[in-house]
Amino acid sequence: MRMLWNLLITAAMVYAAVLGLVYLFQSRLVFYPEVGREIAISPQSYGLAFESIRIPTADGENLHGWWVPADEARGTVLFFHGNAGNISHRLDYLLMFNRMRYATLIVDYRGYGTSTGAPSEQGTYRDADAAWEYLRDARSVRARDVVIAGESLGGAVATWLAAKISPRAVVLISTFTSATDLGARIYWFLPVRWLSRLGYDNVKNLARITSPVFIAHSRDDDLVPFAHGRKLFAAANEPKAFLEMRGGHNDGFIFTHAQWSAQLAAFLDRQAGK
């Protein structure tokens, strides 16, 4: 009996230590800037003209981004990418928006690619502010002419910024309801709702967004459940549209490319005409 009691005490101490480590270092469980850190290729590989830019943030970091112009542009897309990799792994989006005649600004968050610093939730918000200020000041872009788009983690950055500036439209791709909801699913064996210091509450942000919202999510998503996309759609104000994709979290865009592009283009055309 004493041996069993000792084992239980040891297990409890180990579990408590794990909880402490998770609480202190949870950002390392959320952000993966070290995955695919090197810039692999540039938009030129896709035949796109581009300008490599550096954007300073209010707290002293320096972000790397690409400005991809479009002939007779109908507007500008500010694109926030997902958790791993960097801007060089999102060229398909740049090509798609260029074909729709939208200029695009895509940036790496602090700590990603060649941007300086280390990622954090508040840091990504400051990065979003800096990117928007660059568009407004350096490119003379008005809020009503910008489409804010984000995939996965980037969707959370997109909703935060969209709630502040009221853009022409918001596009969310494979995005979760909140970091806490997703963490509770992935780390089901931990009391994530007690431990989490991260918000990224997209449901709350969507309630404050008055811009049109387009949500794309795959029923086969192996990381962010399809139900998250449906809950986001339910939380969004009208006008809104939902596209059901196929394929896993990182390849749903590929498997639904033609349908996805056509429906998004039609949605953005309606907003551009207002």
PDB file of C-alpha atoms in Angstrom, residues 9-119:
ATOM      1  CA  ILE A   9       2.636  10.953  -5.139  1.00  0.00           C
ATOM      2  CA  THR A  10       5.471  10.677  -7.671  1.00  0.00           C
ATOM      3  CA  ALA A  11       3.016  10.681 -10.572  1.00  0.00           C
ATOM      4  CA  ALA A  12       1.250  13.728  -9.141  1.00  0.00           C
ATOM      5  CA  MET A  13       4.547  15.573  -8.746  1.00  0.00           C
ATOM      6  CA  VAL A  14       5.588  14.742 -12.303  1.00  0.00           C
ATOM      7  CA  TYR A  15       2.207  15.878 -13.648  1.00  0.00           C
ATOM      8  CA  ALA A  16       2.421  19.104 -11.636  1.00  0.00           C
ATOM      9  CA  ALA A  17       5.903  19.713 -13.042  1.00  0.00           C
ATOM     10  CA  VAL A  18       4.586  19.155 -16.571  1.00  0.00           C
ATOM     11  CA  LEU A  19       1.780  21.650 -15.934  1.00  0.00           C
ATOM     12  CA  GLY A  20       4.291  24.197 -14.688  1.00  0.00           C
ATOM     13  CA  LEU A  21       6.490  23.779 -17.751  1.00  0.00           C
ATOM     14  CA  VAL A  22       3.499  24.029 -20.091  1.00  0.00           C
ATOM     15  CA  TYR A  23       2.341  27.220 -18.388  1.00  0.00           C
ATOM     16  CA  LEU A  24       5.785  28.835 -18.577  1.00  0.00           C
ATOM     17  CA  PHE A  25       6.780  27.688 -22.063  1.00  0.00           C
ATOM     18  CA  GLN A  26       3.425  27.326 -23.807  1.00  0.00           C
ATOM     19  CA  SER A  27       4.412  29.721 -26.576  1.00  0.00           C
ATOM     20  CA  ARG A  28       6.848  27.043 -27.765  1.00  0.00           C
ATOM     21  CA  LEU A  29       3.903  24.674 -28.127  1.00  0.00           C
ATOM     22  CA  VAL A  30       2.008  27.203 -30.220  1.00  0.00           C
ATOM     23  CA  PHE A  31       4.551  28.918 -32.485  1.00  0.00           C
ATOM     24  CA  TYR A  32       6.930  27.026 -34.780  1.00  0.00           C
ATOM     25  CA  PRO A  33       9.165  29.657 -36.391  1.00  0.00           C
ATOM     26  CA  GLU A  34      12.065  27.230 -36.638  1.00  0.00           C
ATOM     27  CA  VAL A  35      10.154  24.949 -39.057  1.00  0.00           C
ATOM     28  CA  GLY A  36      11.098  25.956 -42.592  1.00  0.00           C
ATOM     29  CA  ARG A  37      12.945  29.090 -41.508  1.00  0.00           C
ATOM     30  CA  GLU A  38      14.925  29.510 -44.735  1.00  0.00           C
ATOM     31  CA  ILE A  39      13.404  31.494 -47.591  1.00  0.00           C
ATOM     32  CA  ALA A  40      13.054  28.814 -50.254  1.00  0.00           C
ATOM     33  CA  ILE A  41      11.907  30.632 -53.415  1.00  0.00           C
ATOM     34  CA  SER A  42      10.494  34.015 -54.344  1.00  0.00           C
ATOM     35  CA  PRO A  43       7.418  35.182 -56.285  1.00  0.00           C
ATOM     36  CA  GLN A  44       9.673  35.507 -59.314  1.00  0.00           C
ATOM     37  CA  SER A  45       9.619  31.697 -59.504  1.00  0.00           C
ATOM     38  CA  TYR A  46       5.906  32.015 -60.323  1.00  0.00           C
ATOM     39  CA  GLY A  47       6.468  34.801 -62.814  1.00  0.00           C
ATOM     40  CA  LEU A  48       5.307  37.492 -60.391  1.00  0.00           C
ATOM     41  CA  ALA A  49       6.910  40.906 -60.104  1.00  0.00           C
ATOM     42  CA  PHE A  50       7.598  41.741 -56.480  1.00  0.00           C
ATOM     43  CA  GLU A  51       9.435  44.015 -54.104  1.00  0.00           C
ATOM     44  CA  SER A  52      11.205  42.712 -51.017  1.00  0.00           C
ATOM     45  CA  ILE A  53      10.530  45.094 -48.127  1.00  0.00           C
ATOM     46  CA  ARG A  54      11.380  45.609 -44.463  1.00  0.00           C
ATOM     47  CA  ILE A  55       8.730  46.945 -42.091  1.00  0.00           C
ATOM     48  CA  PRO A  56       9.636  48.332 -38.643  1.00  0.00           C
ATOM     49  CA  THR A  57       7.274  47.643 -35.747  1.00  0.00           C
ATOM     50  CA  ALA A  58       6.389  50.006 -32.913  1.00  0.00           C
ATOM     51  CA  ASP A  59       8.456  47.960 -30.454  1.00  0.00           C
ATOM     52  CA  GLY A  60      11.627  47.833 -32.514  1.00  0.00           C
ATOM     53  CA  GLU A  61      11.374  44.610 -34.538  1.00  0.00           C
ATOM     54  CA  ASN A  62      11.973  44.427 -38.274  1.00  0.00           C
ATOM     55  CA  LEU A  63       9.624  42.385 -40.443  1.00  0.00           C
ATOM     56  CA  HIS A  64      10.400  40.916 -43.836  1.00  0.00           C
ATOM     57  CA  GLY A  65       7.678  40.986 -46.442  1.00  0.00           C
ATOM     58  CA  TRP A  66       6.884  40.956 -50.150  1.00  0.00           C
ATOM     59  CA  TRP A  67       4.819  43.475 -52.021  1.00  0.00           C
ATOM     60  CA  VAL A  68       3.328  41.866 -55.134  1.00  0.00           C
ATOM     61  CA  PRO A  69       1.608  44.419 -57.413  1.00  0.00           C
ATOM     62  CA  ALA A  70      -1.149  43.614 -59.891  1.00  0.00           C
ATOM     63  CA  ASP A  71      -2.018  45.231 -63.204  1.00  0.00           C
ATOM     64  CA  GLU A  72      -5.098  47.449 -62.891  1.00  0.00           C
ATOM     65  CA  ALA A  73      -5.483  46.266 -59.310  1.00  0.00           C
ATOM     66  CA  ARG A  74      -9.025  46.032 -57.964  1.00  0.00           C
ATOM     67  CA  GLY A  75      -7.761  46.235 -54.407  1.00  0.00           C
ATOM     68  CA  THR A  76      -5.064  44.991 -52.052  1.00  0.00           C
ATOM     69  CA  VAL A  77      -4.854  41.788 -50.011  1.00  0.00           C
ATOM     70  CA  LEU A  78      -3.026  41.827 -46.677  1.00  0.00           C
ATOM     71  CA  PHE A  79      -2.192  38.177 -46.088  1.00  0.00           C
ATOM     72  CA  PHE A  80      -1.224  36.553 -42.783  1.00  0.00           C
ATOM     73  CA  HIS A  81       0.159  33.029 -43.059  1.00  0.00           C
ATOM     74  CA  GLY A  82      -0.151  30.014 -40.784  1.00  0.00           C
ATOM     75  CA  ASN A  83       1.971  28.740 -37.945  1.00  0.00           C
ATOM     76  CA  ALA A  84       4.930  26.986 -39.563  1.00  0.00           C
ATOM     77  CA  GLY A  85       7.094  27.990 -42.496  1.00  0.00           C
ATOM     78  CA  ASN A  86       7.378  31.480 -43.924  1.00  0.00           C
ATOM     79  CA  ILE A  87       6.173  33.683 -46.763  1.00  0.00           C
ATOM     80  CA  SER A  88       8.068  31.667 -49.380  1.00  0.00           C
ATOM     81  CA  HIS A  89       5.770  28.702 -48.695  1.00  0.00           C
ATOM     82  CA  ARG A  90       2.615  30.671 -49.632  1.00  0.00           C
ATOM     83  CA  LEU A  91       3.289  31.506 -53.275  1.00  0.00           C
ATOM     84  CA  ASP A  92       0.088  29.806 -54.471  1.00  0.00           C
ATOM     85  CA  TYR A  93      -1.928  32.425 -52.607  1.00  0.00           C
ATOM     86  CA  LEU A  94       0.080  35.245 -54.174  1.00  0.00           C
ATOM     87  CA  LEU A  95      -0.507  33.823 -57.653  1.00  0.00           C
ATOM     88  CA  MET A  96      -4.216  33.327 -57.015  1.00  0.00           C
ATOM     89  CA  PHE A  97      -4.771  36.877 -55.781  1.00  0.00           C
ATOM     90  CA  ASN A  98      -2.671  38.271 -58.627  1.00  0.00           C
ATOM     91  CA  ARG A  99      -4.902  36.486 -61.151  1.00  0.00           C
ATOM     92  CA  MET A 100      -7.878  38.094 -59.438  1.00  0.00           C
ATOM     93  CA  ARG A 101      -6.148  41.460 -60.027  1.00  0.00           C
ATOM     94  CA  TYR A 102      -5.369  42.102 -56.381  1.00  0.00           C
ATOM     95  CA  ALA A 103      -2.028  43.419 -55.199  1.00  0.00           C
ATOM     96  CA  THR A 104      -0.783  41.539 -52.146  1.00  0.00           C
ATOM     97  CA  LEU A 105       1.320  42.298 -49.101  1.00  0.00           C
ATOM     98  CA  ILE A 106       2.521  39.215 -47.246  1.00  0.00           C
ATOM     99  CA  VAL A 107       4.767  39.459 -44.178  1.00  0.00           C
ATOM    100  CA  ASP A 108       6.587  37.112 -41.855  1.00  0.00           C
ATOM    101  CA  TYR A 109       5.757  37.565 -38.177  1.00  0.00           C
ATOM    102  CA  ARG A 110       8.564  38.382 -35.778  1.00  0.00           C
ATOM    103  CA  GLY A 111      10.866  35.394 -35.440  1.00  0.00           C
ATOM    104  CA  TYR A 112       9.700  33.827 -38.723  1.00  0.00           C
ATOM    105  CA  GLY A 113      11.777  33.750 -41.891  1.00  0.00           C
ATOM    106  CA  THR A 114      14.225  36.636 -41.722  1.00  0.00           C
ATOM    107  CA  SER A 115      12.079  38.832 -39.458  1.00  0.00           C
ATOM    108  CA  THR A 116      13.697  39.723 -36.150  1.00  0.00           C
ATOM    109  CA  GLY A 117      12.447  38.905 -32.659  1.00  0.00           C
ATOM    110  CA  ALA A 118      10.504  36.054 -31.109  1.00  0.00           C
ATOM    111  CA  PRO A 119       6.798  35.327 -31.702  1.00  0.00           C
TER     112      PRO A 119
END
